[in-house]
Amino acid sequence: MTDEFRHGSGVADAARTVARLAAERAEQAEQARRMDADVLRALVGAGFARHFVPAAHGGAAATFTELAAGITTLGARCPATAWSASIVASLSRMAAYLPEAGRKEVWREGPDTVIVGSVSPVGRARAVDGGWRVGGTWPYVSVVDHSDWALVTAPAAAGEGRPLPRLFALPRGAYRTETTWSDVGMRASGSNTLIAEDVFVADELSFSAQDLLTGRAPQGVEGCHAVPLPAVNGLFFTLPMLGAAEGALELWSASTAPKLASASYTPGPGPGRGFYEETLARCSGELDAARLLLERVARVADRGTAPTPLETARAQRDCALAAEMLVRVVDRLFAASGTSGHSVNSPLQRLWRDVHSAAGHVVLQLGPAAAAYAGRAAGER
């Protein structure tokens, strides 16, 4: 990890303590298929929920670079915890797009409110006096069982207009959860299904998805909120993978250190010294390259001016490319770890599963990112 991602962040420092606890509880959380309650409390206490909350509501309104430091620290020990921390921070940033009255309601109890949600417009909404009636089923909502509020998305139309996606903030009592998460990786993220049935949502607890996509934030909030979602969305899902790859390299390097340190190492029937040297060089180099791409995404988002359309498309490309590289790194380390690394008792196999699960997220697919980038790049010529 470079100094840019390692230092200068309250969440980065606090994340070390959370990471140790998460590693201790990782097996228990995997079996339960949801985040350990003590780990969740530690994560919130470390500042991840309040990281992007506007200062007017007691939050830190901090930077993407600072968040990246904390997420990668967590990811090296428990990618599912890092994923959960990233989701909680991301959804709090989205909630800042609510009108002022709605923001006051969501953060009425303080900035450490745990907000989860989904931007997939799979729900239903209809306009009524003073607000909306909202219902639907949203799958794959990480950390939903520990949530205080949720942001859900549905096509909505007022009058005769064409339905357009809107986000709606629901308090915990307005929805229920169904245990449906069965993925081979990221088991402890508890990405279960959220169900709401014809809930009334006041106007102040809703905003247009177009505002989020274009970075059209309400007046009075900070620069971290005025970044279009496509310019940073991939970052939230790739950073846990970066941490996982760093953790995998650390584990693999520790187990192979005797083979690399001894000039007199004589292999048995297995690979020779050159195999381990090349594995280390390739994996560390690709890991550095992925980190540099993600650092640039965070740095542009923190610049204080809105990313250009080309920079936004480049960020989508960079996150998808970084995800591919990180999968290759962990695959190579896993293959080179031998039988001991493949044991169910080895944390390496959990990192390997979690990275593959994360890489399957729709935001990290290279095809759509490549099309967006190629279109913008051609237009710039």
XYZ file of C-alpha atoms in Angstrom:
381
model
C 0.000 0.000 0.000
C 1.373 3.390 -0.935
C 1.592 6.256 1.533
C -1.327 7.975 -0.182
C -3.652 5.123 0.745
C -2.023 4.363 4.090
C -1.836 7.619 6.041
C -3.787 10.720 6.945
C -7.127 9.171 7.824
C -9.009 8.641 11.045
C -10.839 5.666 9.569
C -7.531 4.202 8.372
C -6.073 4.250 11.862
C -9.247 2.944 13.495
C -9.614 0.267 10.808
C -6.607 -1.637 12.137
C -8.447 -2.470 15.344
C -11.621 -3.384 13.460
C -9.597 -5.558 11.079
C -8.147 -7.610 13.924
C -11.589 -8.225 15.402
C -13.074 -9.027 11.987
C -10.345 -11.597 11.328
C -11.038 -13.251 14.672
C -14.778 -13.441 13.937
C -14.495 -14.234 10.210
C -15.293 -17.942 10.442
C -18.221 -17.325 12.776
C -19.580 -14.630 10.450
C -19.169 -16.893 7.408
C -21.208 -19.608 9.092
C -23.917 -17.111 10.050
C -23.796 -15.507 6.580
C -24.033 -12.051 8.099
C -21.770 -9.572 9.793
C -20.913 -10.188 13.421
C -22.730 -7.665 15.624
C -19.574 -6.737 17.550
C -17.705 -6.142 14.302
C -20.541 -3.952 13.045
C -20.416 -1.863 16.216
C -16.644 -1.530 15.888
C -16.971 -0.539 12.239
C -19.506 2.160 13.074
C -17.372 3.328 15.985
C -14.401 3.613 13.634
C -16.275 6.228 11.608
C -17.268 4.420 8.419
C -20.981 5.223 8.678
C -20.320 8.931 9.274
C -17.464 9.235 6.780
C -19.527 10.955 4.070
C -22.296 12.355 6.268
C -22.551 16.154 5.825
C -20.878 18.192 8.554
C -24.202 19.931 9.253
C -25.490 16.589 10.509
C -22.428 15.755 12.577
C -20.555 13.793 9.935
C -16.981 13.935 8.674
C -17.756 14.827 5.029
C -14.344 13.308 4.314
C -12.504 12.163 1.209
C -12.477 9.110 -1.023
C -8.738 8.742 -0.527
C -9.206 8.615 3.240
C -11.945 6.005 2.899
C -9.760 3.919 0.590
C -7.102 3.643 3.289
C -9.579 2.234 5.781
C -11.300 -0.141 3.357
C -8.054 -1.705 2.138
C -6.869 -2.182 5.722
C -10.075 -4.084 6.499
C -9.966 -6.028 3.245
C -6.568 -7.531 3.998
C -8.105 -9.343 6.971
C -11.774 -9.752 6.060
C -12.999 -8.637 2.628
C -16.645 -9.086 3.644
C -16.180 -6.592 6.470
C -14.436 -4.204 4.069
C -17.300 -4.627 1.597
C -19.827 -3.865 4.336
C -17.915 -0.783 5.482
C -17.707 0.448 1.904
C -21.445 -0.062 1.343
C -22.374 1.753 4.552
C -20.153 4.703 3.602
C -21.476 4.783 0.038
C -25.144 4.763 1.058
C -24.556 7.540 3.589
C -23.092 9.621 0.767
C -26.198 8.940 -1.300
C -28.479 9.958 1.567
C -26.893 13.419 1.449
C -28.913 13.968 -1.755
C -32.146 14.033 0.241
C -33.786 17.422 0.838
C -32.696 19.087 4.058
C -35.787 17.975 6.001
C -35.177 14.388 4.937
C -31.516 14.532 5.935
C -32.497 15.817 9.363
C -34.910 12.923 9.754
C -32.429 10.231 8.670
C -29.660 11.543 10.931
C -31.940 12.605 13.760
C -30.170 10.193 16.139
C -26.706 11.180 14.935
C -24.326 10.561 12.032
C -23.626 6.905 12.868
C -26.927 5.746 11.413
C -26.393 2.572 9.361
C -27.898 3.120 5.917
C -28.064 0.360 3.299
C -29.882 0.043 0.014
C -30.066 -0.650 -3.677
C -29.924 1.563 -6.766
C -31.535 -1.156 -8.908
C -34.940 0.271 -9.954
C -36.843 -2.936 -9.299
C -39.482 -1.546 -6.936
C -42.719 0.279 -7.643
C -43.884 3.751 -6.611
C -46.887 5.967 -7.224
C -47.420 9.587 -6.320
C -49.921 10.457 -3.584
C -50.656 13.609 -1.613
C -47.513 14.657 0.234
C -45.323 11.860 -1.082
C -45.288 8.367 -2.542
C -46.544 4.844 -1.926
C -43.584 2.517 -2.365
C -43.261 -1.242 -2.429
C -41.102 -3.972 -3.867
C -38.448 -6.598 -3.349
C -34.780 -5.644 -3.551
C -32.292 -8.557 -3.480
C -28.598 -8.439 -2.575
C -28.778 -5.626 -0.007
C -25.554 -5.949 1.990
C -25.671 -5.434 5.786
C -29.468 -5.141 5.630
C -29.997 -7.108 8.843
C -28.026 -4.489 10.801
C -29.550 -1.443 9.108
C -31.329 1.581 10.580
C -32.496 3.033 7.251
C -32.537 1.910 3.631
C -32.467 3.735 0.312
C -34.394 1.829 -2.353
C -35.037 2.679 -5.982
C -38.163 2.446 -8.093
C -39.514 3.971 -11.304
C -41.922 6.713 -10.295
C -44.145 9.127 -12.182
C -46.100 12.121 -10.989
C -49.146 12.657 -13.195
C -48.934 11.513 -16.795
C -45.155 11.769 -17.153
C -42.868 8.894 -18.013
C -41.742 6.990 -14.884
C -38.187 7.869 -13.895
C -36.100 6.185 -11.174
C -36.251 7.770 -7.720
C -34.624 6.823 -4.447
C -36.744 6.523 -1.320
C -35.518 6.498 2.276
C -37.265 3.945 4.485
C -36.857 3.658 8.268
C -36.134 0.192 9.648
C -39.711 -0.397 10.721
C -40.999 0.099 7.178
C -39.338 -2.967 5.660
C -38.515 -6.552 6.462
C -35.716 -8.833 5.376
C -35.621 -12.314 3.951
C -32.546 -14.529 4.257
C -31.599 -15.321 0.668
C -27.815 -14.777 0.508
C -26.094 -17.954 -0.694
C -23.015 -16.824 -2.610
C -19.800 -18.835 -2.289
C -17.894 -15.676 -1.346
C -18.548 -12.526 0.667
C -20.685 -14.713 2.908
C -20.404 -12.425 5.927
C -21.760 -9.435 4.000
C -25.283 -10.673 4.677
C -26.503 -9.463 1.292
C -30.085 -10.532 1.875
C -33.383 -9.374 0.402
C -35.270 -6.248 1.509
C -39.054 -6.213 1.174
C -41.360 -3.203 1.551
C -45.123 -3.384 1.114
C -47.007 -0.237 0.106
C -45.118 2.124 2.430
C -45.872 5.840 2.526
C -42.727 7.912 1.899
C -42.934 11.680 2.365
C -41.601 13.959 -0.367
C -38.656 15.035 1.788
C -37.474 11.419 1.972
C -37.073 11.011 -1.784
C -34.908 12.351 -4.610
C -34.356 11.729 -8.286
C -31.831 9.102 -9.300
C -30.714 11.500 -12.015
C -29.386 13.858 -9.341
C -27.191 11.065 -7.990
C -25.997 10.021 -11.439
C -25.006 13.559 -12.402
C -23.700 14.753 -9.025
C -26.409 17.386 -8.682
C -26.304 17.551 -4.886
C -28.448 19.886 -2.762
C -27.022 23.233 -1.738
C -25.148 23.299 1.537
C -23.476 19.895 1.325
C -19.781 19.294 0.743
C -17.716 18.521 -2.334
C -17.608 14.785 -1.651
C -21.338 14.697 -2.405
C -21.126 16.530 -5.727
C -19.350 13.657 -7.478
C -21.466 11.709 -10.020
C -22.103 8.166 -8.858
C -20.579 6.554 -11.999
C -17.262 8.321 -11.237
C -16.860 6.527 -7.899
C -19.281 3.605 -7.772
C -16.707 1.073 -8.932
C -14.300 2.292 -6.266
C -16.616 1.146 -3.479
C -16.625 -2.414 -4.831
C -12.995 -2.642 -5.934
C -11.334 -1.384 -2.746
C -12.287 -4.501 -0.722
C -10.698 -6.553 -3.512
C -7.522 -4.475 -3.317
C -7.306 -5.122 0.412
C -7.947 -8.825 -0.122
C -5.154 -9.061 -2.695
C -2.760 -7.281 -0.318
C -3.707 -9.726 2.416
C -3.280 -12.686 0.080
C 0.190 -11.536 -0.958
C 1.145 -11.063 2.692
C -0.028 -14.582 3.601
C 1.645 -16.191 0.594
C 4.897 -14.302 1.122
C 5.066 -15.385 4.758
C 4.670 -19.044 3.799
C 7.250 -18.900 1.003
C 9.801 -16.672 2.761
C 12.149 -19.580 3.601
C 12.268 -20.593 -0.070
C 13.138 -17.064 -1.183
C 15.471 -16.109 1.647
C 17.784 -19.067 1.490
C 20.406 -19.011 -1.223
C 20.836 -22.736 -0.721
C 17.154 -23.643 -1.117
C 16.877 -26.980 -2.914
C 13.384 -27.873 -4.110
C 11.954 -31.331 -3.754
C 9.554 -32.634 -6.369
C 7.784 -29.258 -6.495
C 8.617 -25.937 -8.174
C 12.087 -24.446 -8.067
C 13.139 -21.100 -6.650
C 12.485 -19.303 -9.943
C 8.787 -20.164 -9.772
C 8.406 -18.382 -6.436
C 10.470 -15.422 -7.610
C 8.313 -14.954 -10.703
C 5.102 -15.369 -8.709
C 6.207 -12.676 -6.272
C 7.291 -10.305 -9.052
C 4.155 -10.711 -11.146
C 1.721 -10.497 -8.260
C 3.346 -7.543 -6.513
C 3.671 -5.682 -9.846
C 0.049 -6.209 -10.879
C -1.104 -5.316 -7.375
C 0.848 -2.057 -7.575
C -0.683 -1.293 -10.974
C -4.235 -1.898 -9.725
C -3.585 0.268 -6.674
C -2.292 3.134 -8.812
C -5.420 3.032 -10.976
C -7.676 3.188 -7.926
C -5.605 5.939 -6.325
C -6.187 8.069 -9.406
C -9.938 7.444 -9.279
C -10.012 8.593 -5.646
C -7.725 11.552 -6.288
C -9.892 12.874 -9.129
C -13.025 12.492 -7.002
C -11.329 14.460 -4.202
C -10.184 17.262 -6.498
C -13.014 19.624 -5.610
C -14.293 20.061 -9.152
C -16.659 17.685 -10.903
C -14.970 15.008 -13.040
C -15.388 15.493 -16.766
C -17.457 12.926 -18.690
C -14.218 11.404 -19.994
C -12.757 11.202 -16.472
C -15.944 9.530 -15.293
C -15.765 6.957 -18.082
C -12.069 6.447 -17.349
C -12.869 5.793 -13.692
C -15.352 3.086 -14.713
C -12.721 1.572 -17.008
C -10.006 1.725 -14.356
C -12.123 0.046 -11.689
C -13.106 -2.770 -14.047
C -9.494 -3.265 -15.155
C -8.271 -3.175 -11.558
C -10.847 -5.806 -10.617
C -9.586 -8.094 -13.391
C -5.969 -7.631 -12.309
C -6.775 -8.292 -8.657
C -8.551 -11.531 -9.544
C -5.461 -12.628 -11.502
C -3.198 -11.768 -8.574
C -5.206 -13.758 -6.059
C -5.715 -16.656 -8.484
C -1.963 -16.876 -9.048
C -1.199 -16.749 -5.339
C -3.853 -19.335 -4.575
C -2.546 -21.697 -7.250
C 1.012 -21.236 -5.948
C 0.081 -21.793 -2.319
C -0.079 -25.563 -2.476
C -2.291 -27.848 -0.455
C -1.915 -25.864 2.750
C -3.314 -22.721 1.138
C -6.334 -24.624 -0.162
C -7.307 -25.913 3.256
C -10.649 -24.735 4.631
C -8.666 -23.615 7.670
C -6.508 -21.265 5.589
C -7.593 -17.605 5.394
C -6.159 -17.545 1.864
C -9.019 -19.592 0.456
C -11.530 -17.176 2.006
C -9.763 -14.210 0.380
C -9.793 -16.088 -2.924
C -13.539 -16.787 -2.715
C -14.344 -13.249 -1.632
C -12.388 -11.666 -4.494
C -14.201 -13.791 -7.059
C -17.565 -12.959 -5.536
C -16.809 -9.220 -5.539
C -15.573 -9.303 -9.138
C -18.963 -10.582 -10.273
C -20.673 -7.309 -9.354
C -22.376 -5.709 -12.330
C -20.530 -2.402 -11.798
C -17.143 -4.071 -12.360
C -17.835 -5.693 -15.732
C -15.381 -4.499 -18.368
C -17.738 -4.661 -21.364
C -20.059 -1.775 -20.376
C -17.118 0.193 -18.957
C -15.167 -0.261 -22.185
C -18.128 0.903 -24.267
C -18.584 4.006 -22.116
C -14.897 4.850 -22.255
C -14.559 4.248 -25.992
C -17.573 6.456 -26.698
C -16.214 9.320 -24.604
C -12.643 8.947 -25.851
C -13.803 9.014 -29.481
C -15.862 12.087 -28.780
C -12.848 13.920 -27.336
C -10.866 13.559 -30.556
